[in-house]
Amino acid sequence: EVRLVESGGGLVKPGGSLRLSCAASGFTFSTYAMNWVRQAPGKGLEWVSFISSNGNYKYYVDSVKGRFTISRDNAKNSLYLQMNSLKVEDTGVYYCVMGGGSRWGQGTLVSVSS
Amino acid sequence: EIVLTQSPGTLSLSPGERATLSCRASQDISSDYLAWYQQKPGQAPRLLIYGASNRAPGIPDRFSGSGSETDFTLIISKLEPEDFAVYYCQQYGSSPPYSFGQGTKLDIK
């Protein structure tokens, strides 16, 4: 069974940092591209970042460029999102998403507030 | 950047009726890279359709997708009570950002 389990969310002040993790199981993680998608409270979905299967290609939505860094460790079947200089508008549920959207984790909540 | 516009914003229908949801792109996208998702309150989204017209595994055949270039449609042929949710389209084509539409809320009339 494919499982994606996010962790690392929490409450942080503006300007702070968080590192999200996604533990993958039930599939050959190293052969799939991965994404992070977020959803602000009561709002729609927003794609945040993409990483290719080998980690060579990384893309970001403009609003997080220079602040967020996506990475992966294929030996540990794990995906990460390092989030620095957090803003109030980064608040939301962050989902780890497999490849073309076929599997989603349950999400981890990030709250940025003073 | 490709902008996806979904319509209507809200669709009020009764069980048994047919639902037609639209997703329009600001520029041509390959139909290979257009997906539809369903999201229920408190849950993660679920992939319904990929490649504009291919049902994901386990998705009932009352869900169908069609379209090309800039105009795409999701049809639910006969609504079941569990189909009332929010639906999103997404393009994940040649260049990021892999944007989502703003969503269509399908609610019970």
Tab-separated table of C-alpha atoms in Angstrom:
chain	number	residue	atom	x	y	z
A	1	GLU	CA	0.000	0.000	0.000
A	2	VAL	CA	1.322	3.430	-0.951
A	3	ARG	CA	1.730	5.715	2.062
A	4	LEU	CA	2.915	9.294	2.324
A	5	VAL	CA	3.208	10.657	5.859
A	6	GLU	CA	4.083	14.305	6.399
A	7	SER	CA	5.544	15.723	9.589
A	8	GLY	CA	7.258	18.834	10.855
A	9	GLY	CA	4.430	21.347	10.788
A	10	GLY	CA	3.672	23.639	13.657
A	11	LEU	CA	3.320	27.211	14.865
A	12	VAL	CA	6.139	29.600	14.012
A	13	LYS	CA	6.596	33.356	14.110
A	14	PRO	CA	7.016	35.405	10.929
A	15	GLY	CA	10.612	35.207	9.788
A	16	GLY	CA	11.060	31.787	11.340
A	17	SER	CA	11.913	28.448	9.779
A	18	LEU	CA	10.447	24.965	9.583
A	19	ARG	CA	11.513	21.762	7.876
A	20	LEU	CA	8.777	19.497	6.602
A	21	SER	CA	9.385	15.817	5.991
A	22	CYS	CA	7.444	13.217	4.042
A	23	ALA	CA	8.072	9.534	4.654
A	24	ALA	CA	7.161	7.399	1.668
A	25	SER	CA	6.455	3.668	1.582
A	26	GLY	CA	4.781	1.070	-0.576
A	27	PHE	CA	6.384	2.105	-3.857
A	28	THR	CA	9.820	2.604	-5.411
A	29	PHE	CA	10.340	6.159	-4.196
A	30	SER	CA	13.509	6.734	-6.196
A	31	THR	CA	11.669	6.389	-9.503
A	32	TYR	CA	9.009	9.030	-8.867
A	33	ALA	CA	9.062	12.808	-9.049
A	34	MET	CA	7.474	14.438	-6.014
A	35	ASN	CA	5.672	17.666	-5.216
A	36	TRP	CA	4.583	19.819	-2.311
A	37	VAL	CA	1.122	21.382	-2.554
A	38	ARG	CA	-0.405	23.664	0.069
A	39	GLN	CA	-3.860	24.852	1.002
A	40	ALA	CA	-4.521	27.968	3.049
A	41	PRO	CA	-7.448	27.710	5.483
A	42	GLY	CA	-10.727	27.734	3.548
A	43	LYS	CA	-8.926	28.299	0.243
A	44	GLY	CA	-7.987	26.314	-2.841
A	45	LEU	CA	-4.949	24.247	-3.694
A	46	GLU	CA	-1.611	25.843	-4.569
A	47	TRP	CA	1.288	23.940	-6.084
A	48	VAL	CA	4.486	24.875	-4.218
A	49	SER	CA	7.418	22.844	-5.474
A	50	PHE	CA	8.548	19.905	-7.644
A	51	ILE	CA	11.604	17.679	-7.547
A	52	SER	CA	12.568	15.109	-10.146
A	53	SER	CA	13.170	11.484	-9.234
A	54	ASN	CA	16.942	11.904	-8.996
A	55	GLY	CA	16.772	15.380	-7.468
A	56	ASN	CA	18.425	17.091	-10.418
A	57	TYR	CA	15.451	19.280	-11.312
A	58	LYS	CA	13.681	21.510	-8.811
A	59	TYR	CA	10.948	24.058	-9.422
A	60	TYR	CA	9.110	26.496	-7.183
A	61	VAL	CA	6.117	28.790	-7.281
A	62	ASP	CA	7.315	32.399	-7.479
A	63	SER	CA	6.031	33.298	-4.021
A	64	VAL	CA	8.453	30.899	-2.290
A	65	LYS	CA	11.515	31.174	-4.526
A	66	GLY	CA	14.605	31.997	-2.496
A	67	ARG	CA	12.886	31.040	0.763
A	68	PHE	CA	11.932	27.377	0.348
A	69	THR	CA	14.167	24.480	-0.681
A	70	ILE	CA	12.909	21.076	-1.757
A	71	SER	CA	15.134	18.036	-1.394
A	72	ARG	CA	14.945	14.275	-1.176
A	73	ASP	CA	16.897	11.339	0.181
A	74	ASN	CA	16.147	8.313	-1.958
A	75	ALA	CA	18.074	6.025	0.397
A	76	LYS	CA	15.682	7.027	3.188
A	77	ASN	CA	12.533	7.213	1.003
A	78	SER	CA	12.021	10.747	2.212
A	79	LEU	CA	11.048	14.121	0.797
A	80	TYR	CA	11.765	17.422	2.516
A	81	LEU	CA	10.780	21.073	2.343
A	82	GLN	CA	13.017	23.567	4.134
A	83	MET	CA	11.014	26.733	4.695
A	84	ASN	CA	12.860	29.890	5.748
A	85	SER	CA	11.767	33.501	6.203
A	86	LEU	CA	8.214	32.332	6.729
A	87	LYS	CA	5.372	34.759	6.150
A	88	VAL	CA	1.824	34.835	7.469
A	89	GLU	CA	0.614	33.970	3.978
A	90	ASP	CA	2.544	30.675	4.095
A	91	THR	CA	0.000	29.385	6.616
A	92	GLY	CA	-1.841	26.269	5.522
A	93	VAL	CA	-1.840	22.525	5.182
A	94	TYR	CA	1.148	21.218	3.237
A	95	TYR	CA	0.669	18.018	1.268
A	96	CYS	CA	3.327	15.669	-0.053
A	97	VAL	CA	2.177	14.489	-3.491
A	98	MET	CA	3.479	11.627	-5.569
A	99	GLY	CA	4.330	12.038	-9.229
A	100	GLY	CA	1.340	13.087	-11.290
A	101	GLY	CA	-0.919	13.499	-8.291
A	102	SER	CA	-1.880	9.880	-7.913
A	103	ARG	CA	-1.234	9.780	-4.173
A	104	TRP	CA	-1.376	12.466	-1.503
A	105	GLY	CA	-0.406	12.435	2.134
A	106	GLN	CA	-2.838	13.647	4.779
A	107	GLY	CA	-0.959	16.897	5.178
A	108	THR	CA	0.799	18.786	7.937
A	109	LEU	CA	-0.395	22.156	9.225
A	110	VAL	CA	1.945	25.137	9.162
A	111	SER	CA	0.792	28.220	11.076
A	112	VAL	CA	2.776	31.440	10.796
A	113	SER	CA	1.624	33.989	13.325
A	114	SER	CA	3.059	36.449	15.811
B	1	GLU	CA	2.412	31.197	-16.357
B	2	ILE	CA	-0.735	29.260	-17.240
B	3	VAL	CA	-3.878	30.355	-15.388
B	4	LEU	CA	-6.716	27.862	-15.039
B	5	THR	CA	-10.238	29.235	-14.609
B	6	GLN	CA	-12.953	26.885	-13.413
B	7	SER	CA	-16.660	27.449	-13.834
B	8	PRO	CA	-19.078	27.622	-12.285
B	9	GLY	CA	-17.779	28.532	-8.857
B	10	THR	CA	-20.652	26.662	-7.252
B	11	LEU	CA	-22.971	24.120	-8.814
B	12	SER	CA	-26.156	23.114	-7.007
B	13	LEU	CA	-27.667	19.863	-8.209
B	14	SER	CA	-29.661	16.906	-6.916
B	15	PRO	CA	-28.598	13.269	-6.694
B	16	GLY	CA	-29.201	11.527	-9.989
B	17	GLU	CA	-28.575	14.646	-12.059
B	18	ARG	CA	-25.672	15.224	-14.439
B	19	ALA	CA	-22.882	17.604	-13.487
B	20	THR	CA	-20.733	19.438	-16.020
B	21	LEU	CA	-17.661	21.257	-14.722
B	22	SER	CA	-15.424	23.419	-16.879
B	23	CYS	CA	-11.715	24.271	-16.729
B	24	ARG	CA	-10.319	26.846	-19.143
B	25	ALA	CA	-6.584	27.501	-19.583
B	26	SER	CA	-5.052	30.862	-20.457
B	27	GLN	CA	-2.906	29.163	-23.101
B	28	ASP	CA	-2.751	25.797	-24.864
B	29	ILE	CA	-1.713	22.926	-22.670
B	30	SER	CA	-1.071	19.378	-23.664
B	31	SER	CA	-4.055	17.242	-22.784
B	32	ASP	CA	-1.548	14.717	-21.512
B	33	TYR	CA	-1.038	16.934	-18.504
B	34	LEU	CA	-4.482	17.970	-17.300
B	35	ALA	CA	-5.837	16.371	-14.145
B	36	TRP	CA	-9.013	16.586	-12.089
B	37	TYR	CA	-9.204	16.088	-8.321
B	38	GLN	CA	-12.020	15.710	-5.815
B	39	GLN	CA	-11.665	17.033	-2.285
B	40	LYS	CA	-14.052	16.451	0.600
B	41	PRO	CA	-13.943	18.463	3.846
B	42	GLY	CA	-11.043	17.497	6.083
B	43	GLN	CA	-9.556	15.161	3.493
B	44	ALA	CA	-6.680	15.281	1.062
B	45	PRO	CA	-7.571	15.620	-2.607
B	46	ARG	CA	-8.091	12.447	-4.632
B	47	LEU	CA	-7.051	12.062	-8.251
B	48	LEU	CA	-10.032	11.380	-10.524
B	49	ILE	CA	-8.783	11.979	-14.051
B	50	TYR	CA	-5.313	12.297	-15.568
B	51	GLY	CA	-4.283	13.051	-19.111
B	52	ALA	CA	-7.596	14.915	-19.523
B	53	SER	CA	-9.645	11.760	-20.088
B	54	ASN	CA	-8.133	8.800	-18.216
B	55	ARG	CA	-9.835	7.638	-15.047
B	56	ALA	CA	-7.500	6.930	-12.153
B	57	PRO	CA	-7.653	3.409	-10.680
B	58	GLY	CA	-10.766	2.798	-8.630
B	59	ILE	CA	-12.678	5.799	-9.948
B	60	PRO	CA	-16.261	4.957	-10.964
B	61	ASP	CA	-17.150	5.225	-14.628
B	62	ARG	CA	-19.768	7.904	-13.939
B	63	PHE	CA	-16.760	10.284	-13.914
B	64	SER	CA	-15.443	11.245	-17.326
B	65	GLY	CA	-13.060	13.888	-18.616
B	66	SER	CA	-12.617	15.431	-22.022
B	67	GLY	CA	-11.103	18.397	-23.787
B	68	SER	CA	-7.973	19.723	-25.407
B	69	GLU	CA	-5.892	22.864	-25.871
B	70	THR	CA	-7.584	25.391	-23.596
B	71	ASP	CA	-10.975	23.860	-22.789
B	72	PHE	CA	-11.509	20.859	-20.549
B	73	THR	CA	-14.598	19.322	-18.984
B	74	LEU	CA	-15.349	16.942	-16.142
B	75	ILE	CA	-18.722	15.224	-16.323
B	76	ILE	CA	-20.362	13.246	-13.548
B	77	SER	CA	-23.108	11.387	-15.339
B	78	LYS	CA	-25.445	10.586	-12.447
B	79	LEU	CA	-24.644	12.193	-9.128
B	80	GLU	CA	-24.354	10.007	-6.051
B	81	PRO	CA	-24.567	11.495	-2.544
B	82	GLU	CA	-20.825	10.981	-2.041
B	83	ASP	CA	-19.982	13.087	-5.116
B	84	PHE	CA	-20.835	16.397	-3.448
B	85	ALA	CA	-17.422	17.943	-2.874
B	86	VAL	CA	-14.998	20.485	-4.328
B	87	TYR	CA	-13.365	19.711	-7.669
B	88	TYR	CA	-10.061	21.113	-8.939
B	89	CYS	CA	-8.308	20.929	-12.265
B	90	GLN	CA	-4.506	21.106	-12.520
B	91	GLN	CA	-2.051	21.404	-15.350
B	92	TYR	CA	1.308	19.694	-14.910
B	93	GLY	CA	2.729	20.114	-18.354
B	94	SER	CA	6.005	21.178	-19.787
B	95	SER	CA	6.773	24.131	-17.587
B	96	PRO	CA	6.004	25.078	-13.996
B	97	PRO	CA	4.218	26.421	-12.110
B	98	TYR	CA	1.878	23.442	-12.142
B	99	SER	CA	-1.140	25.548	-11.397
B	100	PHE	CA	-4.549	24.571	-10.077
B	101	GLY	CA	-7.896	26.086	-10.915
B	102	GLN	CA	-9.720	27.866	-8.103
B	103	GLY	CA	-12.171	25.000	-7.670
B	104	THR	CA	-15.845	24.259	-8.265
B	105	LYS	CA	-17.983	23.449	-5.255
B	106	LEU	CA	-20.662	20.892	-6.056
B	107	ASP	CA	-23.382	21.025	-3.468
B	108	ILE	CA	-26.736	19.429	-2.907
B	109	LYS	CA	-29.739	21.369	-4.149
